[in-house]
Coordinates of C-alpha atoms and ligand atoms in Angstrom, one line a residue:
M192 CA 7.8 12.4 17.8
E193 CA 8.8 11.3 14.9
T194 CA 7.1 8.2 13.6
Q195 CA 9.1 5.1 13.2
Q196 CA 8.5 2.7 10.1
V197 CA 8.1 -1.0 10.9
C198 CA 8.9 -3.8 8.9
I199 CA 7.6 -7.2 10.0
L200 CA 8.9 -10.3 8.8
G201 CA 6.8 -13.4 8.9
A202 CA 4.0 -10.9 9.7
T203 CA 1.3 -13.6 9.5
G204 CA 2.7 -15.4 12.3
S205 CA 1.8 -15.5 15.7
I206 CA 4.3 -12.8 16.7
G207 CA 3.8 -10.6 13.5
R208 CA 0.0 -10.1 14.3
S209 CA 0.6 -9.4 18.1
T210 CA 3.4 -6.8 16.7
L211 CA 0.3 -5.3 14.7
D212 CA -2.0 -5.4 17.7
V213 CA 0.5 -4.0 19.8
I214 CA 1.2 -1.3 16.9
A215 CA -2.6 -0.6 15.5
M216 CA -2.8 0.7 19.7
H217 CA -0.3 3.6 19.0
P218 CA -0.7 4.8 15.2
D219 CA 1.3 8.1 16.7
R220 CA 4.4 6.3 17.2
F221 CA 4.6 3.4 14.3
E222 CA 3.6 3.3 11.1
V223 CA 3.4 -0.3 8.7
Y224 CA 6.2 0.1 6.3
A225 CA 6.5 -3.7 4.7
L226 CA 5.1 -6.7 5.7
T227 CA 6.3 -10.1 4.9
A228 CA 4.8 -13.7 4.5
F229 CA 5.5 -17.2 3.6
N230 CA 2.1 -18.8 2.7
N231 CA -1.4 -17.6 4.0
I232 CA -1.4 -14.9 1.7
D233 CA -5.4 -14.8 2.2
T234 CA -4.0 -13.3 5.7
L235 CA -1.4 -11.0 4.4
V236 CA -3.9 -9.1 1.8
R237 CA -5.8 -8.1 4.6
L238 CA -3.0 -7.5 7.2
A239 CA -2.0 -5.8 4.2
W240 CA -4.9 -3.1 3.9
E241 CA -5.7 -3.1 7.4
S242 CA -2.3 -1.9 8.5
R243 CA -1.6 0.4 4.9
A244 CA 1.3 -1.3 4.5
Q245 CA 3.3 -0.1 1.6
V246 CA 5.7 -2.7 0.6
V247 CA 4.8 -6.3 0.7
V248 CA 7.4 -9.3 0.6
V249 CA 5.9 -13.0 -0.8
P250 CA 7.8 -15.9 -1.7
D251 CA 7.3 -16.3 -5.5
Q252 CA 5.6 -15.8 -8.3
V253 CA 2.1 -17.8 -8.0
A254 CA 1.8 -15.8 -4.4
L255 CA 2.2 -12.6 -6.3
R256 CA -0.9 -13.6 -8.6
R257 CA -2.6 -14.6 -5.7
F258 CA -2.0 -11.7 -3.6
T259 CA -2.9 -9.5 -6.7
T260 CA -5.9 -10.9 -7.4
L261 CA -7.5 -10.7 -3.6
W262 CA -6.5 -7.5 -3.4
P263 CA -10.0 -5.2 -3.2
A264 CA -10.4 -2.8 -5.3
G265 CA -10.4 1.1 -4.1
R266 CA -6.8 1.5 -3.4
S267 CA -3.8 0.9 -5.2
L268 CA -1.6 -2.1 -4.9
P269 CA 1.8 -2.1 -2.7
E270 CA 4.9 -2.7 -3.7
I271 CA 5.1 -6.6 -4.2
R272 CA 9.0 -7.9 -3.7
L273 CA 9.2 -11.9 -4.3
G274 CA 11.6 -14.2 -2.2
Q275 CA 14.9 -14.1 -0.5
Q276 CA 16.4 -11.2 -2.4
G277 CA 12.8 -9.3 -1.4
L278 CA 13.3 -10.3 2.3
C279 CA 16.8 -9.1 2.7
E280 CA 16.1 -5.5 0.7
T281 CA 13.2 -5.0 2.5
A282 CA 15.1 -5.4 5.6
A283 CA 17.5 -2.9 5.0
D284 CA 15.3 -0.7 3.1
P285 CA 16.3 3.1 3.7
A286 CA 12.5 3.6 4.6
V287 CA 12.8 1.3 7.6
D288 CA 13.7 2.1 10.9
T289 CA 12.9 -1.0 13.0
V290 CA 12.5 -4.5 11.6
M291 CA 10.8 -7.1 13.5
A292 CA 12.1 -11.3 12.6
A293 CA 9.3 -13.1 13.5
I294 CA 10.2 -15.2 10.5
V295 CA 10.2 -18.8 12.5
G296 CA 13.3 -20.8 11.9
A297 CA 16.8 -20.6 10.2
A298 CA 14.9 -19.0 6.7
C299 CA 14.7 -15.9 9.1
L300 CA 18.8 -15.3 8.8
P301 CA 19.4 -13.9 5.6
S302 CA 17.4 -10.9 5.9
V303 CA 17.7 -10.4 9.5
I304 CA 22.0 -10.6 8.7
S305 CA 20.6 -7.9 6.2
A306 CA 18.7 -5.5 8.6
A307 CA 22.2 -5.8 11.2
R308 CA 23.9 -4.6 8.2
A309 CA 22.4 -1.8 7.7
G310 CA 22.0 -0.9 11.1
K311 CA 18.4 -0.9 11.5
R312 CA 16.6 -1.3 15.5
I313 CA 16.2 -5.1 15.4
L314 CA 13.0 -6.7 17.8
L315 CA 14.6 -10.1 18.0
A316 CA 11.6 -12.6 17.9
N317 CA 13.3 -15.5 16.2
K318 CA 15.8 -17.5 18.1
E319 CA 17.3 -20.1 15.4
A320 CA 19.2 -17.3 13.9
L321 CA 21.3 -16.8 16.9
V322 CA 21.9 -20.7 17.6
A323 CA 23.0 -21.6 14.1
A324 CA 24.8 -18.6 13.9
G325 CA 25.5 -16.3 16.6
A326 CA 29.0 -14.9 15.5
V327 CA 28.5 -14.2 12.3
F328 CA 25.0 -12.2 13.6
L329 CA 26.4 -10.2 16.2
D330 CA 29.4 -9.2 13.8
A331 CA 26.5 -7.7 11.6
V332 CA 25.0 -6.3 14.6
R333 CA 28.0 -4.5 15.2
S334 CA 29.7 -3.6 12.5
G335 CA 26.2 -2.2 11.1
G336 CA 25.7 0.1 14.3
A337 CA 22.2 -2.0 14.7
Q338 CA 20.3 -2.1 18.0
L339 CA 19.3 -5.2 19.1
L340 CA 16.4 -6.3 21.0
P341 CA 15.6 -9.5 22.7
I342 CA 11.4 -9.9 22.5
D343 CA 11.8 -13.9 22.9
S344 CA 9.3 -13.6 26.8
E345 CA 12.7 -15.0 28.7
H346 CA 15.5 -13.6 26.8
N347 CA 13.4 -10.3 27.2
A348 CA 13.0 -10.3 31.1
I349 CA 16.6 -11.1 31.4
Y350 CA 17.5 -7.9 29.4
Q351 CA 15.3 -5.5 31.9
C352 CA 16.6 -7.7 34.8
M353 CA 20.5 -7.3 33.4
P354 CA 22.3 -4.0 34.2
A355 CA 21.1 -0.7 33.2
E356 CA 24.6 0.1 31.7
L357 CA 24.1 -2.7 29.6
L358 CA 20.7 -1.5 28.0
G359 CA 20.7 -0.6 24.3
Q360 CA 24.5 -2.5 23.6
V361 CA 25.2 -6.0 22.6
A362 CA 27.4 -7.3 25.6
E363 CA 30.6 -8.4 24.7
A364 CA 31.8 -10.0 27.8
P365 CA 30.0 -11.6 30.7
H366 CA 29.2 -9.0 33.3
P367 CA 31.0 -9.6 36.4
A368 CA 28.4 -9.0 39.2
V369 CA 26.1 -11.4 37.5
K370 CA 26.3 -15.1 38.2
K371 CA 24.4 -17.0 36.9
L372 CA 20.8 -16.5 34.1
I373 CA 17.9 -18.4 35.2
L374 CA 15.6 -19.6 31.8
T375 CA 12.0 -20.4 33.3
A376 CA 10.4 -23.1 31.1
S377 CA 6.8 -24.1 31.5
G378 CA 7.1 -27.8 30.8
G379 CA 4.8 -27.7 28.2
P380 CA 1.9 -30.3 27.9
F381 CA 3.6 -33.4 28.8
R382 CA 5.0 -32.1 32.2
A383 CA 3.8 -34.6 34.2
M384 CA 2.6 -37.8 31.8
P385 CA 3.5 -40.9 32.3
L386 CA 6.9 -41.4 30.5
Q387 CA 6.0 -44.6 28.7
Q388 CA 3.1 -42.6 26.7
L389 CA 5.1 -40.2 25.5
S390 CA 5.8 -42.5 22.6
S391 CA 2.3 -42.3 21.3
V392 CA 1.3 -38.5 21.6
T393 CA 0.0 -36.9 18.1
P394 CA 1.0 -33.5 16.8
E395 CA -2.6 -31.6 18.2
Q396 CA -1.3 -32.8 21.4
A397 CA 2.0 -32.0 21.3
C398 CA 0.9 -28.1 20.0
M399 CA -1.5 -27.5 22.8
H400 CA 0.5 -25.5 25.5
P401 CA -1.2 -25.1 28.4
N402 CA -0.7 -21.0 28.6
W403 CA 0.6 -20.2 25.6
V404 CA -1.2 -19.9 21.3
M405 CA 2.2 -19.8 19.2
G406 CA 3.7 -21.1 15.6
K407 CA 3.0 -25.0 15.1
K408 CA 7.0 -25.2 15.3
I409 CA 7.4 -23.5 18.7
S410 CA 5.0 -25.5 20.4
V411 CA 6.4 -28.6 19.7
D412 CA 9.5 -27.1 20.3
S413 CA 7.7 -26.9 23.8
A414 CA 6.3 -30.0 24.2
T415 CA 9.9 -31.5 23.5
M416 CA 12.1 -28.1 25.8
A417 CA 14.3 -27.7 22.5
N418 CA 12.8 -24.4 22.7
K419 CA 14.3 -23.9 26.2
G420 CA 17.4 -25.7 24.6
L421 CA 17.6 -23.5 22.0
E422 CA 16.9 -20.2 24.3
V423 CA 19.8 -21.3 26.3
I424 CA 22.3 -20.9 23.3
E425 CA 20.4 -17.9 22.6
A426 CA 20.8 -16.3 26.0
H427 CA 24.8 -17.5 25.0
W428 CA 25.1 -15.4 22.5
L429 CA 23.1 -12.2 23.8
F430 CA 24.0 -12.0 27.1
S431 CA 27.8 -13.2 26.2
M432 CA 27.4 -15.9 28.8
P433 CA 29.3 -18.7 28.9
V434 CA 27.2 -22.3 29.3
E435 CA 27.9 -22.8 33.2
Q436 CA 26.1 -19.8 33.4
I437 CA 22.7 -20.6 32.3
S438 CA 20.7 -22.5 33.8
V439 CA 17.0 -23.7 33.4
V440 CA 14.6 -24.0 35.7
I441 CA 10.8 -25.1 35.0
H442 CA 7.7 -22.9 36.2
P443 CA 4.3 -24.3 34.9
Q444 CA 2.2 -20.9 35.7
S445 CA 4.6 -18.9 32.8
V446 CA 4.4 -15.7 35.3
V447 CA 7.9 -15.4 36.2
H448 CA 9.5 -15.1 32.9
S449 CA 13.0 -15.4 33.8
M450 CA 15.6 -14.3 36.4
V451 CA 19.2 -12.9 36.4
E452 CA 21.1 -13.9 39.7
Y453 CA 23.9 -11.4 41.0
V454 CA 27.5 -12.2 42.7
D455 CA 25.3 -10.4 46.1
G456 CA 22.7 -13.2 46.2
S457 CA 20.4 -11.2 44.8
V458 CA 17.6 -12.6 42.2
L459 CA 15.7 -10.0 39.7
S460 CA 13.0 -11.6 38.0
Q461 CA 10.2 -9.9 35.9
M462 CA 6.4 -10.7 35.8
A463 CA 4.3 -10.2 33.8
A464 CA 0.8 -12.5 32.3
P465 CA 1.8 -15.0 29.5
D466 CA 1.1 -12.3 26.5
M467 CA 4.1 -11.7 23.8
R468 CA 2.7 -8.2 23.4
V469 CA 4.3 -7.1 26.9
P470 CA 7.7 -8.0 25.4
I471 CA 6.8 -7.0 21.7
A472 CA 6.0 -3.0 23.0
Y473 CA 8.8 -3.0 25.2
G474 CA 10.6 -3.4 22.5
L475 CA 8.6 -1.2 20.0
G476 CA 8.7 1.5 22.6
F477 CA 11.9 0.7 24.0
P478 CA 13.5 3.5 26.3
E479 CA 10.2 4.1 26.7
R480 CA 6.9 2.3 28.7
I481 CA 3.7 1.7 26.2
H482 CA 0.4 0.1 26.7
S483 CA 0.5 -3.8 25.1
G484 CA -3.2 -4.5 25.5
S485 CA -2.2 -7.3 27.8
A486 CA -3.9 -8.0 30.7
H487 CA -2.2 -7.5 34.1
L488 CA -0.8 -9.7 37.1
D489 CA -3.3 -10.2 39.9
L490 CA -0.7 -11.6 42.2
A491 CA -3.0 -12.0 45.1
A492 CA -5.3 -14.1 42.9
Q493 CA -2.9 -16.1 41.6
N494 CA -2.2 -19.6 43.1
A495 CA 1.4 -20.4 44.0
L496 CA 4.4 -19.7 41.6
E497 CA 5.9 -23.6 40.8
F498 CA 9.2 -23.7 40.5
E499 CA 11.3 -27.7 39.9
T500 CA 14.3 -29.4 37.8
P501 CA 13.6 -30.2 34.7
C502 CA 14.7 -33.9 34.0
F503 CA 16.4 -35.2 31.0
E504 CA 15.2 -38.4 30.7
R505 CA 11.4 -36.6 29.6
F506 CA 13.7 -34.0 28.1
P507 CA 16.5 -35.2 25.8
A508 CA 16.4 -32.1 23.6
L509 CA 17.4 -29.7 26.7
R510 CA 20.1 -31.9 27.1
L511 CA 21.7 -32.1 24.1
A512 CA 21.6 -28.0 23.2
F513 CA 23.4 -27.9 27.2
E514 CA 25.7 -30.1 25.2
A515 CA 25.7 -28.7 21.5
L516 CA 27.0 -25.3 23.5
G517 CA 29.6 -26.9 25.0
T518 CA 30.6 -28.3 22.0
S519 CA 30.9 -26.4 18.8
Q520 CA 29.2 -24.0 16.9
E521 CA 28.8 -27.1 14.4
A522 CA 27.3 -28.9 16.8
C523 CA 24.4 -25.8 17.4
V524 CA 23.8 -25.7 13.5
A525 CA 23.1 -29.4 13.6
L526 CA 21.5 -29.2 16.2
N527 CA 18.4 -26.6 15.4
A528 CA 18.6 -28.0 11.3
A529 CA 17.8 -31.3 12.4
N530 CA 15.1 -30.2 14.9
E531 CA 13.3 -28.3 12.5
V532 CA 13.7 -31.3 10.3
A533 CA 12.3 -33.7 12.6
V534 CA 9.2 -31.4 13.5
E535 CA 8.4 -31.5 10.5
Q536 CA 8.3 -34.8 10.3
F537 CA 6.7 -34.7 13.3
L538 CA 3.7 -32.5 12.0
H539 CA 3.3 -34.0 9.3
G540 CA 2.6 -37.5 11.1
K541 CA 5.8 -39.1 9.5
L542 CA 8.0 -39.1 12.7
N543 CA 6.9 -40.8 16.0
Y544 CA 7.3 -37.6 18.9
I545 CA 10.4 -39.5 20.8
D546 CA 12.2 -40.0 17.6
I547 CA 12.5 -36.3 17.1
A548 CA 15.4 -36.1 20.0
Q549 CA 17.0 -39.1 18.3
V550 CA 17.7 -37.9 15.1
V551 CA 18.5 -34.8 16.4
E552 CA 21.7 -36.6 18.8
K553 CA 22.4 -38.8 15.4
T554 CA 22.5 -35.8 13.2
I555 CA 24.7 -33.9 15.7
D556 CA 26.7 -36.7 15.8
R557 CA 27.3 -36.9 12.6
V558 CA 28.5 -33.2 11.8
V559 CA 31.2 -33.4 14.7
G560 CA 32.7 -36.0 13.7
E561 CA 33.0 -34.4 9.9
S562 CA 36.0 -31.3 9.2
F563 CA 34.2 -28.1 7.7
E564 CA 35.5 -24.9 6.3
P565 CA 35.5 -22.4 9.4
L566 CA 31.6 -21.3 10.2
S567 CA 32.9 -17.1 9.7
T568 CA 30.5 -16.5 7.0
L569 CA 27.1 -16.9 6.1
D570 CA 27.4 -18.9 3.6
A571 CA 29.3 -21.0 5.4
V572 CA 26.7 -21.3 8.3
L573 CA 24.4 -21.5 5.4
A574 CA 25.8 -24.8 3.7
L575 CA 26.8 -26.7 6.7
D576 CA 22.6 -26.0 7.7
E577 CA 21.9 -27.5 4.4
H578 CA 24.1 -30.9 5.0
A579 CA 22.6 -30.7 8.5
R580 CA 19.4 -30.7 6.9
K581 CA 20.1 -33.8 4.3
L582 CA 21.1 -36.3 6.9
A583 CA 18.4 -35.3 9.3
Q584 CA 16.3 -36.0 6.8
Q585 CA 18.2 -39.7 6.1
F586 CA 18.0 -40.2 9.8
C587 CA 14.1 -39.4 9.9
L588 CA 13.8 -43.0 7.4
H589 CA 15.5 -44.5 10.2
P590 CA 15.2 -43.3 13.6
Ligands
NAD263 P1 4.5 -18.8 13.1 O1 4.8 -20.4 12.7 O2 3.1 -18.5 13.7 O3 4.8 -17.6 11.8 C1 6.2 -18.1 11.5 C2 6.3 -16.5 10.3 O4 7.1 -17.0 8.8 C3 5.1 -16.4 9.2 O5 4.9 -15.2 8.6 C4 5.1 -17.4 8.1 O6 4.9 -16.8 7.0 C5 6.8 -17.1 7.9 N1 7.5 -17.8 7.6 C6 7.4 -19.4 7.7 N2 8.3 -20.0 6.8 C7 9.1 -19.1 6.1 C8 10.0 -19.1 5.0 N3 10.7 -20.5 5.1 N4 10.6 -17.9 4.4 C9 10.5 -16.5 5.4 N5 9.1 -17.0 5.5 C10 9.1 -17.4 6.5 O7 5.7 -18.9 14.2 P2 5.5 -17.5 15.5 O8 5.1 -18.3 16.5 O9 4.8 -16.7 15.4 O10 7.4 -17.4 15.5 C11 7.9 -17.2 14.9 C12 9.5 -17.1 15.1 O11 9.2 -16.3 16.7 C13 10.2 -18.4 15.9 O12 11.4 -18.3 15.6 C14 9.9 -18.4 17.1 O13 11.0 -19.5 17.9 C15 9.9 -17.2 17.4 N6 9.2 -16.8 18.6 C16 7.7 -17.0 19.1 C17 6.7 -16.7 19.9 C18 5.5 -17.1 20.0 O14 4.7 -17.0 21.4 N7 4.9 -17.3 18.7 C19 7.6 -16.3 21.3 C20 9.1 -16.2 21.5 C21 9.8 -16.7 20.1
MG264 MG1 10.6 -18.0 24.7

């Protein structure tokens, strides 16, 4: 068996570190070729040292100097590449077989498209790239001959439950046997909080997810259910399913990771402990199954599994995503960009929790009333993304 050379985009994050955990369990199968980080260069030094990465990518000269200064004596430095260009070059590097896309936000777009054009196996944890540029990204996957494996736990679950003939390829049309995709959502930390208390919740409360430990942005998105909204759009692109055939159900235990309902009434689900190493190991090992290090489920010891319909009054961000998907790609770009800006402002204490969805809605409304060049290229998507971010910044000042 040849060892796979792996590049981890966003190695210092929650998904990046879980990926390194799984890789470390299988030294015969995987080698770390490249790691990237945007901040937290100290952690990058440690991870690159431990994994013997040959290449690292950092954002700028300041980070490069810090990396060089912190690198311990006794072993030569890895090659250090810089910025967005370094990310794109590394994602397409001929030495790389597999790219884990775990940079948070639309910032992942250029490098993940570069990996797609170069025909890599892409383990897609990032969801914002598909939300902003689904068509452009999937075109690059098809024309580059890349293999796309969803790592987001819901999409990984659906992938595992889809008809076997779809495995290993990107669906071109809705599968006639599939009636509906059912995404599960935990409901986050505010599922049962009285509505009037939502206006005073803090970033710390929003980041305290009941079942998963994740990066800050996705944690806030889970509290607002913007995360599930982004995942509805992600599912639309990954499985070529129209919005009417995608639904969301709250399942507070996070044991059933999502479901596929077939025309005969069968519903298939994938279950596992809430541990991202399970979908990561699925992607790394595909088509084989490999150990993930996760605890295994003990269903008899598990309390009841509950399911309930989400309330749009509590979770307006979820409604906005369904509406944006039904409206246009421009609306989806605006939704994602405005949400990234608003969450950042909320995390810095500059925006009220309930104003996150307000800012997103105002930005979408403004953008769909304007006209833009068709979103058929990465540059066109990035230009609209930039424009929507500026609008959202303004709306954050007066939500
Ligand atoms: P995180 O915040 O923990 O890590 C993000 C990583 O991206 C870090 O390595 C950071 O240095 C890097 N980064 C941040 N901004 C960057 C920029 N502008 N340019 C280049 N690199 C940048 O995030 P995470 O929780 O690991 O999530 C990563 C992605 O995976 C997100 O898109 C998230 O929605 C998705 N995801 C995460 C989980 C989870 O359990 N954490 C589950 C499903 C999907
Ligand atoms: Mg998810």
